[in-house]
Coordinates of C-alpha atoms and ligand atoms in Angstrom, one line a residue:
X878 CA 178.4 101.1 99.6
X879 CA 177.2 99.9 96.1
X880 CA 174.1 97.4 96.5
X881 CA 172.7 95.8 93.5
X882 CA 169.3 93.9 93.6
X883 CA 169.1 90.9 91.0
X884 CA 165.2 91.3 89.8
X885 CA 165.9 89.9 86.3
X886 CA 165.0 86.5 86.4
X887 CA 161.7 84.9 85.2
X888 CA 160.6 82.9 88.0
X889 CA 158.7 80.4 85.6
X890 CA 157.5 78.3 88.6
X891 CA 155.1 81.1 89.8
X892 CA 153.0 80.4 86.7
X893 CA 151.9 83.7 86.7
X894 CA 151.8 87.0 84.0
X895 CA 153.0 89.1 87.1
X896 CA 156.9 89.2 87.3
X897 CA 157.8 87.1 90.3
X898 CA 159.5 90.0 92.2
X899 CA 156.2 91.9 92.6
X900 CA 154.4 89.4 94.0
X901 CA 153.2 90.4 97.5
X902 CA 154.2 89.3 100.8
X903 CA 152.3 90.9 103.6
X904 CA 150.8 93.1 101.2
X905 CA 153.9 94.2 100.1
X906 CA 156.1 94.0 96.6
X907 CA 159.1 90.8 97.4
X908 CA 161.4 93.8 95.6
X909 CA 160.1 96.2 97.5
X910 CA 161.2 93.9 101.1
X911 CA 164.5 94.0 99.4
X912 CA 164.8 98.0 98.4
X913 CA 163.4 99.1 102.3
X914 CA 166.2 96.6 103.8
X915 CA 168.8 97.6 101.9
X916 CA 168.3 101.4 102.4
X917 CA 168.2 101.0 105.8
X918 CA 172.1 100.1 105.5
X919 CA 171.8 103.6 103.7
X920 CA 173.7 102.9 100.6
X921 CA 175.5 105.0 98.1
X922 CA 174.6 103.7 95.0
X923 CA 171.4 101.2 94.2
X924 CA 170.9 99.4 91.1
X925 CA 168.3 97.0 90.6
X926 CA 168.9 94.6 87.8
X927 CA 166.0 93.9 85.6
X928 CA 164.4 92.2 82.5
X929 CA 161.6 89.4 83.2
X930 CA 158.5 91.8 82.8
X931 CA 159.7 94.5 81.5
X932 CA 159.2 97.7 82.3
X933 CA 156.5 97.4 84.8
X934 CA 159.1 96.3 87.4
X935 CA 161.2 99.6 87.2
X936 CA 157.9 101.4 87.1
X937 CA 156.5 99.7 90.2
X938 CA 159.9 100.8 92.4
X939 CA 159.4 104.1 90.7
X940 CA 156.3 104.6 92.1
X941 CA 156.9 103.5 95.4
X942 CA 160.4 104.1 96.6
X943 CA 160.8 107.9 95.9
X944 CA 163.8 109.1 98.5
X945 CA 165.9 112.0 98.1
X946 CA 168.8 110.4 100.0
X947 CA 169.2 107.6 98.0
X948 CA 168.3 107.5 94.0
X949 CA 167.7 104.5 92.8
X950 CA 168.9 103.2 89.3
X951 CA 168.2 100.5 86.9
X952 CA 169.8 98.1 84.4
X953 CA 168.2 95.9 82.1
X954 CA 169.8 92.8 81.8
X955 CA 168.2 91.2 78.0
X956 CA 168.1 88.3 77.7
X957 CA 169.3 86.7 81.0
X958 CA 172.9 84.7 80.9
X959 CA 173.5 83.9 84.8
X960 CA 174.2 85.8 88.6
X961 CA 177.4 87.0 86.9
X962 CA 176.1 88.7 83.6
X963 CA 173.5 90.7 85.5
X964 CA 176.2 92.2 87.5
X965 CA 178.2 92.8 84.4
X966 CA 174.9 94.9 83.9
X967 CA 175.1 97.6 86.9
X968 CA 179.2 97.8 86.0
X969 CA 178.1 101.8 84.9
X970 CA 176.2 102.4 88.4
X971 CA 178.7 101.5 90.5
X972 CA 181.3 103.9 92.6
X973 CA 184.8 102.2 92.9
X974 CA 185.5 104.0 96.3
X975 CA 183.0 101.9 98.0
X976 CA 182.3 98.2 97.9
X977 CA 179.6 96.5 96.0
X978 CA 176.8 94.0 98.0
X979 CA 174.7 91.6 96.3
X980 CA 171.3 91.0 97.3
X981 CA 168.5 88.6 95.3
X982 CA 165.3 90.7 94.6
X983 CA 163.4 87.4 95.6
X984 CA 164.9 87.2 99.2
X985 CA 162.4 89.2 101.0
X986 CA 163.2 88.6 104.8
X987 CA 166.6 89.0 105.2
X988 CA 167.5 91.2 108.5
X989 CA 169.7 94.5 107.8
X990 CA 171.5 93.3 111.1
X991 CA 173.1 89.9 109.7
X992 CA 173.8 92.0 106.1
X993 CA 175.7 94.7 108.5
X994 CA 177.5 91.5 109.5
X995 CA 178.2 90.1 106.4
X996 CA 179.4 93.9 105.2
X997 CA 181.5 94.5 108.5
X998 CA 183.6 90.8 108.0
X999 CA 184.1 92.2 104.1
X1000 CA 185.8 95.4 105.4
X1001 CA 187.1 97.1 102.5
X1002 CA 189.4 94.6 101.1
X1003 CA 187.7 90.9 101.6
X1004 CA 185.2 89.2 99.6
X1005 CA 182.2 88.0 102.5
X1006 CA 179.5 85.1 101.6
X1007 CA 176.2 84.9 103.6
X1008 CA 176.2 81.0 103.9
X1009 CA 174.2 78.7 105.7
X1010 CA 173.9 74.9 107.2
X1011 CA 171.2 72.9 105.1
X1012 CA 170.4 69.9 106.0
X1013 CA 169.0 69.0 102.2
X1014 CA 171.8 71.3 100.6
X1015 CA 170.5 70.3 96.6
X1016 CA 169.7 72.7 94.2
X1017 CA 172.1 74.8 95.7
X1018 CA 176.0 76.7 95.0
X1019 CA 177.7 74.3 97.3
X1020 CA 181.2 76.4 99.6
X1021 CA 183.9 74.3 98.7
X1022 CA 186.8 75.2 102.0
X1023 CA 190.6 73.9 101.8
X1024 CA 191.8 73.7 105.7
X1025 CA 189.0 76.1 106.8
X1026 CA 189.5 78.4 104.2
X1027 CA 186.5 79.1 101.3
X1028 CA 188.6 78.1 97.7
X1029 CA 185.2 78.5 95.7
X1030 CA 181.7 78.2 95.0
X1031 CA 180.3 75.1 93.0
X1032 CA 176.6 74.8 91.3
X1033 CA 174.7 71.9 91.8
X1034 CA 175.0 71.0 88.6
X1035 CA 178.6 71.0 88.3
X1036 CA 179.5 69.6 91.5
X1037 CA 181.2 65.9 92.0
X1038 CA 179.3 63.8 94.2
X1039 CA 181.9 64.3 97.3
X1040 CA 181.4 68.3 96.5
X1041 CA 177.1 67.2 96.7
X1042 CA 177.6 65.9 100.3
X1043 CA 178.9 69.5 101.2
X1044 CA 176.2 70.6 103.9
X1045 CA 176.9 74.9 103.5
X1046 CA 175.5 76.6 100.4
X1047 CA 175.7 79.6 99.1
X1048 CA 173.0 82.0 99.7
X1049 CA 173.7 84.6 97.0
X1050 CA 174.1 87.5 99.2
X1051 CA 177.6 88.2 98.9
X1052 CA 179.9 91.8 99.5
X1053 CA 183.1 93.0 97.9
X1054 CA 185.6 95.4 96.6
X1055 CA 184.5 97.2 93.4
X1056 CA 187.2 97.6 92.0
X1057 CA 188.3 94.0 91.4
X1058 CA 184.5 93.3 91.2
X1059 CA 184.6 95.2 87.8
X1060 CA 187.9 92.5 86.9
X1061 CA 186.8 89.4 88.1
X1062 CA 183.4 90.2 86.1
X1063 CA 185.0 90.5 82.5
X1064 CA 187.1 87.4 83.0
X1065 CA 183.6 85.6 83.6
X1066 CA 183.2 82.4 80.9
X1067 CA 179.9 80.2 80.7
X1068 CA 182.0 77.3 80.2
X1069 CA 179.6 74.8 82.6
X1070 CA 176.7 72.6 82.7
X1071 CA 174.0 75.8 82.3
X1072 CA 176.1 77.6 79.7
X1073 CA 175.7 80.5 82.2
X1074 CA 178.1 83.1 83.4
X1075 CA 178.3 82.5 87.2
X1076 CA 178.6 85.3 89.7
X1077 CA 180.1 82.2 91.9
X1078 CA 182.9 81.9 89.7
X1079 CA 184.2 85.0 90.9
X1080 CA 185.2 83.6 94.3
X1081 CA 187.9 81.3 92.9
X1082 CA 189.1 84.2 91.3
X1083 CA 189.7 86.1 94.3
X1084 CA 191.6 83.5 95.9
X1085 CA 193.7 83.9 93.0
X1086 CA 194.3 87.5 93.2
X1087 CA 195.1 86.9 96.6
X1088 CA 192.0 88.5 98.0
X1089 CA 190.8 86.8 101.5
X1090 CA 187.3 85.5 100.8
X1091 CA 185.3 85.1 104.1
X1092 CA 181.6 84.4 105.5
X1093 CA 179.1 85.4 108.0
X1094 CA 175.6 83.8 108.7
X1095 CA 172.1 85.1 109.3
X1096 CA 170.6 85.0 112.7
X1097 CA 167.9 82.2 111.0
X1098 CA 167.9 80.9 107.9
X1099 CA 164.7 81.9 106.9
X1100 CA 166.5 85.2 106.1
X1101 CA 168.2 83.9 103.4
X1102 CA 165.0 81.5 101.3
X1103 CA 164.3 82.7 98.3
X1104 CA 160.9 82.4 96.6
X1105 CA 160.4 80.2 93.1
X1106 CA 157.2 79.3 93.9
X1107 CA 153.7 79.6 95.3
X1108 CA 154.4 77.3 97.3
X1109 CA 157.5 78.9 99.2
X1110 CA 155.6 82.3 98.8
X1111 CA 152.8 81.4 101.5
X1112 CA 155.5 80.2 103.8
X1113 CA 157.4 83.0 103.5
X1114 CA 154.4 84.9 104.3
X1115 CA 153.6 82.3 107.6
X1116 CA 156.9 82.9 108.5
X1117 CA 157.0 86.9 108.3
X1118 CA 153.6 87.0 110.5
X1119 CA 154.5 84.3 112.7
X1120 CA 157.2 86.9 114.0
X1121 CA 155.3 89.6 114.1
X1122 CA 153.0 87.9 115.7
X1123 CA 155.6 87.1 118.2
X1124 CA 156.9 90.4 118.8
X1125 CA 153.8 91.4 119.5
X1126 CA 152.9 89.2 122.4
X1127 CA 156.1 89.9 123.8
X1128 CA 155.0 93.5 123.3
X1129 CA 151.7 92.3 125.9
X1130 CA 149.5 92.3 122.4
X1131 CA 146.9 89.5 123.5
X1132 CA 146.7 87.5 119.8
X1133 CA 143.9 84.5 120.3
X1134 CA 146.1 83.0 118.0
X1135 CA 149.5 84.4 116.6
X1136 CA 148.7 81.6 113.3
X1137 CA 145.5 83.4 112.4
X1138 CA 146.5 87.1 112.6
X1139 CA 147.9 88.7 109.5
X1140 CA 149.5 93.1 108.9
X1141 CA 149.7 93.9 105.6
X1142 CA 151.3 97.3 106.7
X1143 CA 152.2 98.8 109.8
X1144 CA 150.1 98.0 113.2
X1145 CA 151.1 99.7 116.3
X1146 CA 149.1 98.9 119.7
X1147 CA 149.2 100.1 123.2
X1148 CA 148.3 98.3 126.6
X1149 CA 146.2 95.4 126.8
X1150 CA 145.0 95.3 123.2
X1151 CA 143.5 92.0 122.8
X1152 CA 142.8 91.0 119.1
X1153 CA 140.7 87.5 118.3
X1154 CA 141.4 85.5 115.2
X1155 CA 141.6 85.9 111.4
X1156 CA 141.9 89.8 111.9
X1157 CA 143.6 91.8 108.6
X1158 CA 145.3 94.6 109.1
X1159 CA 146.6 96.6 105.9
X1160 CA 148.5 100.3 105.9
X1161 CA 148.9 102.4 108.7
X1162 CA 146.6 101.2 111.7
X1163 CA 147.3 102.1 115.1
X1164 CA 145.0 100.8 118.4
X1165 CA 145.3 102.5 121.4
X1166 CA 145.4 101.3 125.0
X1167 CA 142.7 98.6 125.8
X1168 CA 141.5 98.1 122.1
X1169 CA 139.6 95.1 121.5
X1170 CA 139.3 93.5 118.3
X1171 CA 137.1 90.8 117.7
X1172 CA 137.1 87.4 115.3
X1173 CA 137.4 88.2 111.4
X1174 CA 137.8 92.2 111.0
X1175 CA 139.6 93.6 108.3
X1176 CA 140.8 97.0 109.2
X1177 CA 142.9 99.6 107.0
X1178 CA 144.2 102.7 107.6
X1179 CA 142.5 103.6 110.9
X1180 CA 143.2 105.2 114.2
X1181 CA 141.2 103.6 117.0
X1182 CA 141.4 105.5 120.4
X1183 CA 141.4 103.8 123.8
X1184 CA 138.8 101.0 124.9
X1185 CA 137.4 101.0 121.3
X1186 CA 135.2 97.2 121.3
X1187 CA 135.1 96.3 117.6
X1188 CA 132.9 93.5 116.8
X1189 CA 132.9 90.3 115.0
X1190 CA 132.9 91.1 111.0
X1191 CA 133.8 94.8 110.9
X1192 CA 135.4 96.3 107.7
X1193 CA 136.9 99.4 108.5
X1194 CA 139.2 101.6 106.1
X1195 CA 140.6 105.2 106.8
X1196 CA 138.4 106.2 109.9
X1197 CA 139.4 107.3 112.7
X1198 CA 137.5 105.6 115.8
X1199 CA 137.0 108.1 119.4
X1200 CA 137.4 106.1 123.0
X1201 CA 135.2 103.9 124.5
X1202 CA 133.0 103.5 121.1
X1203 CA 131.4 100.0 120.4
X1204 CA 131.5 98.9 116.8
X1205 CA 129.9 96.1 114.8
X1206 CA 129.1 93.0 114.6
X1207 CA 129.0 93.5 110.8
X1208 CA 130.0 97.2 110.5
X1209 CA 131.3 99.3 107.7
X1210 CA 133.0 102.1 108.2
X1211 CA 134.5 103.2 104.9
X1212 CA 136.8 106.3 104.0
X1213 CA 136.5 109.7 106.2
X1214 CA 134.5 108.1 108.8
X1215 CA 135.6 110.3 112.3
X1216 CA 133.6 109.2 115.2
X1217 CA 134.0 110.4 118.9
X1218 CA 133.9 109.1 122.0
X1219 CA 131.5 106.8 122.9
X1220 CA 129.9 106.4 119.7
X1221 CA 128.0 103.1 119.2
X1222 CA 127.6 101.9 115.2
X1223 CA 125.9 98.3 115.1
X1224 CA 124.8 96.0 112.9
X1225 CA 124.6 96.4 109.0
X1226 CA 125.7 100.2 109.1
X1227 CA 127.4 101.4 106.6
X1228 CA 129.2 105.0 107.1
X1229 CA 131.3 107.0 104.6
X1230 CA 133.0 110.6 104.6
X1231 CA 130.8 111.7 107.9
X1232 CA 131.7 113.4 111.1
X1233 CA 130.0 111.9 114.2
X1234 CA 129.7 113.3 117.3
X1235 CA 130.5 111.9 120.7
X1236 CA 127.7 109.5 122.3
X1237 CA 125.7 109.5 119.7
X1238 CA 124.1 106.4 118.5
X1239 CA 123.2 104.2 115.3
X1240 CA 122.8 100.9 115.8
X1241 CA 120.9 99.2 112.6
X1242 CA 120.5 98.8 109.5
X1243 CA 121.0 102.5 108.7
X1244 CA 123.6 104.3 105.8
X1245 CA 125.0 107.5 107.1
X1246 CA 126.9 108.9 103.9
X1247 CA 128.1 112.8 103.8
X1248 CA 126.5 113.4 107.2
X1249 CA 127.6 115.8 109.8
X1250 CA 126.0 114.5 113.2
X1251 CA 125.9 115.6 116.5
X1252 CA 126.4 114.8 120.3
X1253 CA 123.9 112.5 121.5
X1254 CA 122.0 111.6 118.2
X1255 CA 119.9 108.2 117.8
X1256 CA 119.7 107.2 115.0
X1257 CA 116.8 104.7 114.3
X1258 CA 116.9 101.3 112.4
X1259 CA 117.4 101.6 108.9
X1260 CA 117.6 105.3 108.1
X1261 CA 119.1 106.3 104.7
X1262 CA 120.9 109.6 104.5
X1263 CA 120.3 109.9 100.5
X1264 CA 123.1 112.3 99.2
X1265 CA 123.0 111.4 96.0
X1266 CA 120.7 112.5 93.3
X1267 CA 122.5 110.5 90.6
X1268 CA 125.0 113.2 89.5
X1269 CA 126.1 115.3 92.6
X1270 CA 126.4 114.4 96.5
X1271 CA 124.8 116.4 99.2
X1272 CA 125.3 117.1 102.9
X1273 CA 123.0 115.8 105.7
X1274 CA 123.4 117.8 109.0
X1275 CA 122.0 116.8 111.9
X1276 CA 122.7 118.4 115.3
X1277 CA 123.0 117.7 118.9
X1278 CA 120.3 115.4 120.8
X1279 CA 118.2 114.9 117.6
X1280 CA 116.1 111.5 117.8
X1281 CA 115.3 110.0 114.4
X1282 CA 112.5 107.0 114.2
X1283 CA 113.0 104.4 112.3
X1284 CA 112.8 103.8 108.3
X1285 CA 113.5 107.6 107.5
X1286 CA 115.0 108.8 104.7
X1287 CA 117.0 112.0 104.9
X1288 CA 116.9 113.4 101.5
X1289 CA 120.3 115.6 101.6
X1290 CA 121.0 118.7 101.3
X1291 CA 118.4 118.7 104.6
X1292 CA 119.4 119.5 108.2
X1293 CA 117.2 118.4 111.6
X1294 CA 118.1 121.0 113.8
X1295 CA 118.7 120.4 117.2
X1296 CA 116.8 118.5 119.8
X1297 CA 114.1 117.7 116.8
X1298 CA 112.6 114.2 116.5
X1299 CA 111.7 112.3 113.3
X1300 CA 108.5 110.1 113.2
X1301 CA 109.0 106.5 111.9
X1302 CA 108.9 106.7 108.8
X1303 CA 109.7 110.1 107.7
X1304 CA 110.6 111.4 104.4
X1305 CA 112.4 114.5 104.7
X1306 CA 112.8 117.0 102.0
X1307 CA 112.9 120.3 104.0
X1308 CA 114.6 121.0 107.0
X1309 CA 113.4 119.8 110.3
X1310 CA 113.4 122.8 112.9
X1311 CA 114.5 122.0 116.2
X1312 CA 113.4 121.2 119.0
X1313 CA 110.1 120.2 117.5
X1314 CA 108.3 116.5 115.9
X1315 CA 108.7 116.4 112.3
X1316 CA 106.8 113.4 110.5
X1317 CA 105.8 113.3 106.9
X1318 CA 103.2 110.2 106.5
X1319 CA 100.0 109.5 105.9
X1320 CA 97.8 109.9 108.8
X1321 CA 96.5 106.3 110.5
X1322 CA 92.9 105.7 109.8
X1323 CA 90.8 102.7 111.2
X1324 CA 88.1 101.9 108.7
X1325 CA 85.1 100.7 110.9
X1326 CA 82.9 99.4 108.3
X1327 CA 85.5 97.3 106.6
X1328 CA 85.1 93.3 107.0
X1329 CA 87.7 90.8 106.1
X1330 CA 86.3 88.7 102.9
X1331 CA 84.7 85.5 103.7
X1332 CA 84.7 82.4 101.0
X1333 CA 81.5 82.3 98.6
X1334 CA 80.3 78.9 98.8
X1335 CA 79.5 77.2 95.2
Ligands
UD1_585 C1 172.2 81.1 92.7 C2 173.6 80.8 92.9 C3 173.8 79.6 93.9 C4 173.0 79.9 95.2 C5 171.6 80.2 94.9 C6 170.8 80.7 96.1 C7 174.9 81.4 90.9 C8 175.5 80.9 89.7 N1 174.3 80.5 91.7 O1 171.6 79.9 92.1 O2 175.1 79.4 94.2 O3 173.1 78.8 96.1 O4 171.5 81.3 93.9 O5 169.5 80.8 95.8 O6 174.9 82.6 91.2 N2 169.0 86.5 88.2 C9 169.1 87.6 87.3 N3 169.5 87.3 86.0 C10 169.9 86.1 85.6 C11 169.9 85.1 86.5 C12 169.4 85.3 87.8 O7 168.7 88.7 87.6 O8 170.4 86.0 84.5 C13 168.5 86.8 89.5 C14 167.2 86.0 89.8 O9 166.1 86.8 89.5 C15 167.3 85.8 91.3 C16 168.8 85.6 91.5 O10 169.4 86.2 90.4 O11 166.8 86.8 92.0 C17 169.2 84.2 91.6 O12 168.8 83.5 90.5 P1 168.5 82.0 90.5 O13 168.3 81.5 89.1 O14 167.5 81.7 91.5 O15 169.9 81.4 91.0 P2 170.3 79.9 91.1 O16 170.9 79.5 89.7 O17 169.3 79.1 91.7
CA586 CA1 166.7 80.8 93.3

């Protein structure tokens, strides 16, 4: 099959620089919804139609949609004269053996199911319209029917009152046979009210060439809405993570509540994962069995074992979590962050590209950046592993069942070997050898023949 994606239009009701069909709908290109849909109905040919924004719209699908099995090509369609003239567009790209599907590049959340649908009533001979019920049909290509049968498509602009009452529109989507595709599309005339040449028109040409012209319908109608606006953008998005959210509670995902839970990405659980509200969750994040995410954490790219407890306020982003740990409130555990089992990170810690070993321990106001550390480490309140000396980064190694007080800096490349303890307040520039107390301050001195000032009377 030939599919061709209509991505040319302007979309002036965004009011935004960005071509409408790379805005974002759960963190994800509207275009891009449209490529990964139709490739899973793994076509032969596809051809997205272009020209609002230039270039940075074949560059974006360029970038993002490399597959081997199927190439993806582009027309530009300058300046933009209707449906029907970008389709004129792709004529070159498209294989005569196979029929030709039309999908809108701002219709994010159709289902590849109903579009199998739609393409299994075309067969190889019919022309098939995804239509749909409205209940407030205007704006749209009404389906004018004579004794059942679809005779055409009118705009709403051209329509005659009676033809305004009819209640099934035209969703755009539409399948048929190339070859008199590539006919009905040169006979095309912009003779109507938008001076526009109207892929529509080409249904009351089939009917004349004696083609059958049928239609299937989506299992929902949100399938087919299309976004012009900023407006119909954020419920589009509502709409895409209110199912989610709904397959996931019928998965047994606990949501607190499936209208304040958002994926931006892929999010796969296991058993009795529990997740609280306004939780983000962006790329690839997968929570094993017994997970439990609490209120407000925005987590990307992570693997979080079993019975992980992540706190209120957490920002997470490619780390990978062991069992059992305890997380947060107010944690951030930023890129190559690998913690074990049982490790507990609390409040205000920051960790970045460090390797943590299980049951170890840091649970305040502490950054731990470039740090290999060990089983059973504690890790006082706000220790600073300081790996950078303004130019390069340094490792800080510390091994197994090392205690380090509090307020101690660890001035990298050091290593505390293992068993050794850190005094409060420690400094450390060498390494600490194990086993042993390490402290670099000042000794404490009482002065005995110190007074506290008294006021000189005038
Ligand atoms: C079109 C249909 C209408 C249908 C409606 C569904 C025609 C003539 N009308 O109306 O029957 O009910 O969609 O939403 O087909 N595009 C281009 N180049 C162009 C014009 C449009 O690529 O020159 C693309 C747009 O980017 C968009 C799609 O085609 O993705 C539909 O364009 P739009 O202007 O929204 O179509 P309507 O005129 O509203
Ligand atoms: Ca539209």
């Amino acid at each position: 099959m030939n599919v061709v994606i209509l991505a040319a239009g302007m979309g002036k009701r965004m009011q935004s620089a960005l071509p409408k069909v790379l805005h974002a709908l759960a963190g994800k290109p509207l275009l891009s919804h449209v490529i990964d849909t139709a490739r899973q109905l793994s076509p032969t040919t596809l051809c997205v139609i272009y020209g609002h924004g230039g270039d940075t719209v074949p560059a974006l699908v360029t970038a993002h949609h490399q597959s081997p099995d199927c190439a993806i090509s582009f027309a530009q369609q300058e300046p933009q004269l209707g449906t029907g003239h970008a389709v004129m567009q792709a004529i070159p790209a498209l294989s005569d053996t196979v029929p030709t599907l039309i999908l809108y590049g701002d219709v994010p959340l159709t289902n590849a199911a109903s579009l199998q649908r739609l393409i299994d009533s075309a067969g190889t001979d019919k022309l098939a319209i995804l239509t749909i019920e409205m209940a407030d049909p205007s704006g749209y290509g009404r389906i004018v029917r004579e004794q059942g049968k679809i005779t055409r498509i009118v705009e709403q602009k051209d329509a005659t009152d009676a033809e305004r009452t009819i209640s099934e529109i035209n969703t755009g989507i539409m399948v048929m046979p190339t070859v008199p595709l590539k006919k009905w599309l040169a006979a095309l005339s912009n003779n109507n009210a938008q001076g526009e040449y109207y892929l529509t028109d080409i249904v009351a040409q089939a009917v004349a060439d004696g083609v059958e012209v049928t239609s299937a319908q989506p299992a929902a109608a949100w399938e087919t809405l299309g976004v012009n606006s900023k407006v119909q953008l954020a419920e589009l998005e509502r709409i895409y993570q209110r199912n989610l959210a709904n397959i996931m509670l019928e998965q047994g995902i606990m949501l607190a509540d499936p209208n304040r839970f958002d994926v931006r990405g892929t999010l796969t659980c296991g058993h009795d994962v529990s997740i609280d509200v306004g939780c983000i969750f962006e790329g690839e994040v997968a929570l094993a069995d017994g997970v439990k995410i609490d209120a407000h954490c925005v987590i990307k790219n992570a693997r979080i074992g079993s019975n992980v407890h992540i706190k209120p306020f957490c920002h997470i982003e490619d780390t990978v979590i062991g069992a059992t740990s305890i997380i947060g409130p107010y944690a951030r555990l930023r890129p190559g962050t690998e913690l074990a089992e049982a490790v507990h990170i609390g409040n205000f810690v920051e960790i970045k590209n460090s390797q943590i070993a299980a049951n170890s321990k840091a649970n305040h106001l502490t950054y731990i950046g470039d740090a290999t550390i060990g089983e059973r480490v504690n890790i006082g309140a706000g220790t600073i592993t300081c790996n950078y000396d303004g130019v390069n980064k340094f490792r800080t190694v510390i091994e197994d069942d090392v205690f380090i007080g509090s307020d101690t800096q660890l001035i990298a490349p050091v290593t505390v070997g293992k068993g050794a303890t850190l005094g409060a307040g420690t400094t450390l520039s060498t390494n600490a050898p194990a086993g042993k107390l390490t402290v670099s301050r000042a000794r404490q001195l009482t002065v005995e023949s110190w007074q506290r000032p008294v006021k000189i009377k005038k």
